[in-house]
Coordinates of C-alpha atoms and ligand atoms in Angstrom, one line a residue:
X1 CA -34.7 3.2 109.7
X2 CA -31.0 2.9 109.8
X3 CA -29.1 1.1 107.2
X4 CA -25.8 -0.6 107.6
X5 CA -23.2 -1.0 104.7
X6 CA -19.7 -2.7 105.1
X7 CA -17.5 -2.1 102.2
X8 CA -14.9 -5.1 101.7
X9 CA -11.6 -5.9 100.0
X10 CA -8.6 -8.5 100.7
X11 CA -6.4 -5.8 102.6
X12 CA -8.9 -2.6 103.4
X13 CA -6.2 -0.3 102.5
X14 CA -7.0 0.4 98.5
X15 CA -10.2 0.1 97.2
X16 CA -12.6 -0.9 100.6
X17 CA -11.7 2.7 102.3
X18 CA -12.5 4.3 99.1
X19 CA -15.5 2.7 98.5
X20 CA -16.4 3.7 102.5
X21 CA -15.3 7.2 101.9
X22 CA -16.8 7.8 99.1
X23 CA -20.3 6.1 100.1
X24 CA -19.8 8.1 103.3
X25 CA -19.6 11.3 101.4
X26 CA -22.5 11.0 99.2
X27 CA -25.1 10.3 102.6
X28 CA -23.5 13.5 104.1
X29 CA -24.3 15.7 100.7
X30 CA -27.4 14.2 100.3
X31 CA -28.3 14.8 104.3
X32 CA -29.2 11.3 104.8
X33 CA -26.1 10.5 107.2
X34 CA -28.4 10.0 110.4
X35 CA -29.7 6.8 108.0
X36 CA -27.0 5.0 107.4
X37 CA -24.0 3.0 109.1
X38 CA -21.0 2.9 107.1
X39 CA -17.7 1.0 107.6
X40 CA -15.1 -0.9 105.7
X41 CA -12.7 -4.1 106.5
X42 CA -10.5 -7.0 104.7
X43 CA -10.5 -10.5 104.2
X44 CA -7.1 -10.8 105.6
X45 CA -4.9 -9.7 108.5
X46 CA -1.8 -8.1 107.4
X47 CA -2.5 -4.4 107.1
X48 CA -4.5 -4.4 110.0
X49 CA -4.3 -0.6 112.4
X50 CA -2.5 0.7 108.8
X51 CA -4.0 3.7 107.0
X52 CA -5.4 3.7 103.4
X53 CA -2.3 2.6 101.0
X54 CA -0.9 6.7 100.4
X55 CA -2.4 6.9 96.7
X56 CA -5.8 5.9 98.3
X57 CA -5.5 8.8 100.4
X58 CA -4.3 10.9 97.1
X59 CA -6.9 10.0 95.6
X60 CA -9.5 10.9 98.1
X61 CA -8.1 14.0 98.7
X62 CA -8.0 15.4 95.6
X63 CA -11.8 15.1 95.2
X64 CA -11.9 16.4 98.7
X65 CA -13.3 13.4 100.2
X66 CA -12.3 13.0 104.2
X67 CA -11.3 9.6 105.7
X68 CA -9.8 9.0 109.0
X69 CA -10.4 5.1 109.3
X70 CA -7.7 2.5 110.1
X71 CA -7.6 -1.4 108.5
X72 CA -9.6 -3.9 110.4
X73 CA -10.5 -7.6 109.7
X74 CA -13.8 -8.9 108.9
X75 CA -15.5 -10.8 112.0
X76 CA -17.9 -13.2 112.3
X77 CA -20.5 -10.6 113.8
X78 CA -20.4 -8.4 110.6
X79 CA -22.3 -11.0 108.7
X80 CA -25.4 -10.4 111.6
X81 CA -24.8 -6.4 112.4
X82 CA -24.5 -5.5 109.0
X83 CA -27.4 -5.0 105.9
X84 CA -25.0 -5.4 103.5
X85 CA -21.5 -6.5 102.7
X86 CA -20.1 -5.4 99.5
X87 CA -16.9 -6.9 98.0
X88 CA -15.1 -5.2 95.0
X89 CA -14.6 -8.9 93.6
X90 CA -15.5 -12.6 93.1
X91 CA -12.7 -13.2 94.9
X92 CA -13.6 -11.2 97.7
X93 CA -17.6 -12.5 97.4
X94 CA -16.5 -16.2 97.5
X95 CA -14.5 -15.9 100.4
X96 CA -17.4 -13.8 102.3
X97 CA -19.7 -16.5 101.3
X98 CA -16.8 -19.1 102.8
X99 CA -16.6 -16.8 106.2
X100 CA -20.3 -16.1 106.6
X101 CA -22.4 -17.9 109.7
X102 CA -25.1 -20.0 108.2
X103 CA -27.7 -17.6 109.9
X104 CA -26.1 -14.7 108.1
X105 CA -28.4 -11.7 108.0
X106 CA -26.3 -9.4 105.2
X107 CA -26.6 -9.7 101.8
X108 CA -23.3 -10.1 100.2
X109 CA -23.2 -8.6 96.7
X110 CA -20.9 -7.1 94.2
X111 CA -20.5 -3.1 94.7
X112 CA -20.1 -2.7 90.9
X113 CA -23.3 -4.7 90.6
X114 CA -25.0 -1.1 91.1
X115 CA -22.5 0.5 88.9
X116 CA -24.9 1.9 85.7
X117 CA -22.2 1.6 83.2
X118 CA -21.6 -2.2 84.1
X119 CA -18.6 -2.3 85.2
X120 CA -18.7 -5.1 87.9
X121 CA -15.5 -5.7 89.2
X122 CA -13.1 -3.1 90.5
X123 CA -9.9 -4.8 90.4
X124 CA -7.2 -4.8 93.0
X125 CA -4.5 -1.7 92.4
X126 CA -2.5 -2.7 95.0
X127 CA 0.5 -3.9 93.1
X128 CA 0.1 -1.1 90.0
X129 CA 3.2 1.3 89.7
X130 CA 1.2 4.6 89.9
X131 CA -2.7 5.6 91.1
X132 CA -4.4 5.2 87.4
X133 CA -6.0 2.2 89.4
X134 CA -7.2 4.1 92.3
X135 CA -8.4 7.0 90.4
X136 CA -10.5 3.9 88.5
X137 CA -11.4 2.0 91.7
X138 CA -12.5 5.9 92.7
X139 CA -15.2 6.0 89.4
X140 CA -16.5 3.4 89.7
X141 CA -17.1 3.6 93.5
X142 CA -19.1 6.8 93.2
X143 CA -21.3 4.8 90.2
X144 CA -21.9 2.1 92.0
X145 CA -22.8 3.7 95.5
X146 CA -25.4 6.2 93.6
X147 CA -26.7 3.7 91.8
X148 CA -27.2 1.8 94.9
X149 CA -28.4 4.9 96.9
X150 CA -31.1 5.3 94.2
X151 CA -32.5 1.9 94.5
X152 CA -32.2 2.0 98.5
X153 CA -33.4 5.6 99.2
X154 CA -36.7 5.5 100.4
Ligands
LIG1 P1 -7.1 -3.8 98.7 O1 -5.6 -4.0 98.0 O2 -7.6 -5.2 98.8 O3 -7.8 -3.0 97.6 O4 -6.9 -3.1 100.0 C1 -4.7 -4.8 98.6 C2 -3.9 -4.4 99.6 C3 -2.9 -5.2 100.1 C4 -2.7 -6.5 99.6 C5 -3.6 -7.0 98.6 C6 -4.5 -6.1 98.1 N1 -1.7 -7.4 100.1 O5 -1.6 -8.5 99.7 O6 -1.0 -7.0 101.1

C-alpha cells in the first residue's frame, strides 16, 4: 500500500522542503521508497516556483541530503489525495484546518507530534540572521519523521 505525506509550512521554502527532504531520504535508506508519496507546499503564495531559502539548501547539503523541488501552494485537492498533511506549527495546523474541504480525507497533525524528545513545534527560521534555525528545524525533522516511520511502518 502506498502512503502519501505532504509536508507544510507558510512559505515552503524553510522548514516544509526540509522536512520533505529529509522524510524522502530516510524511505530511500530504509528501501521503502516504492511505499510512500512524498511532497511539500505553503500556506501562502509568495515564494511560489522559488527554491529552498539558500541555508535550507546548506543545510541539506551538508548532511548530503538531495532536493530538487520548487515552492508550490497548498490546493484544495491535497486535503483528498493526500494521507497526511503535516504542518511545523499551530499556526500552520489552524489554517489547514480553515482551508480543508469538509470531506477531507488527510489527517492534519503536528510533524513534531512524532518527534521522541517532545519537541512539537519547529518554529519558523525565516527571519533569523544565520542557519542555527535550520540546522534545528533539520533535528528535529529527522526525530519526528523516524518516529513517525516507526509507528507507520508495517
Ligand atoms: P517557511 O519560512 O514557512 O519555513 O518556508 C518562511 C518563508 C517565507 C516567509 C515566511 C516564512 N515569508 O513571509 O515570506
Amino acid at each position: 500500500m502506498t502512503q502519501k505525506v505532504l509536508f507544510v509550512c507558510l512559505g515552503n521554502i524553510c522548514r516544509s522542503p526540509i522536512a520533505e527532504a529529509v522524510f524522502q531520504n530516510l524511505v530511500n535508506q530504509k528501501g521503502l521508497s516504492n511505499q510512500w508519496v512524498v511532497d511539500s507546499a505553503a500556506i501562502g503564495p509568495w515564494h511560489v516556483g522559488k527554491q529552498p531559502d539558500h541555508r535550507a539548501r546548506q543545510i541539506l547539503q551538508n548532511h548530503n541530503i538531495p532536493y530538487n523541488g520548487r515552492a508550490r501552494q497548498i490546493e484544495k485537492k491535497d486535503f483528498n489525495e493526500f494521507d497526511f498533511i503535516f504542518g511545523m506549527d499551530e499556526e500552520n495546523i489552524s489554517d489547514l484546518h480553515s482551508r480543508a474541504p469538509k470531506d477531507s480525507k488527510a489527517k492534519i497533525l503536528l510533524l513534531g507530534d512524532f518527534d521522541p524528545e517532545g519537541d512539537k513545534i519547529i518554529r519558523d527560521p525565516y527571519y533569523d540572521d544565520g542557519s542555527e534555525g535550520f540546522e534545528k528545524c533539520y533535528k528535529q525533522c529527522l526525530r519526528a519523521s523516524e518516529g513517525f516511520l516507526k509507528q507507520h511502518i508495517n
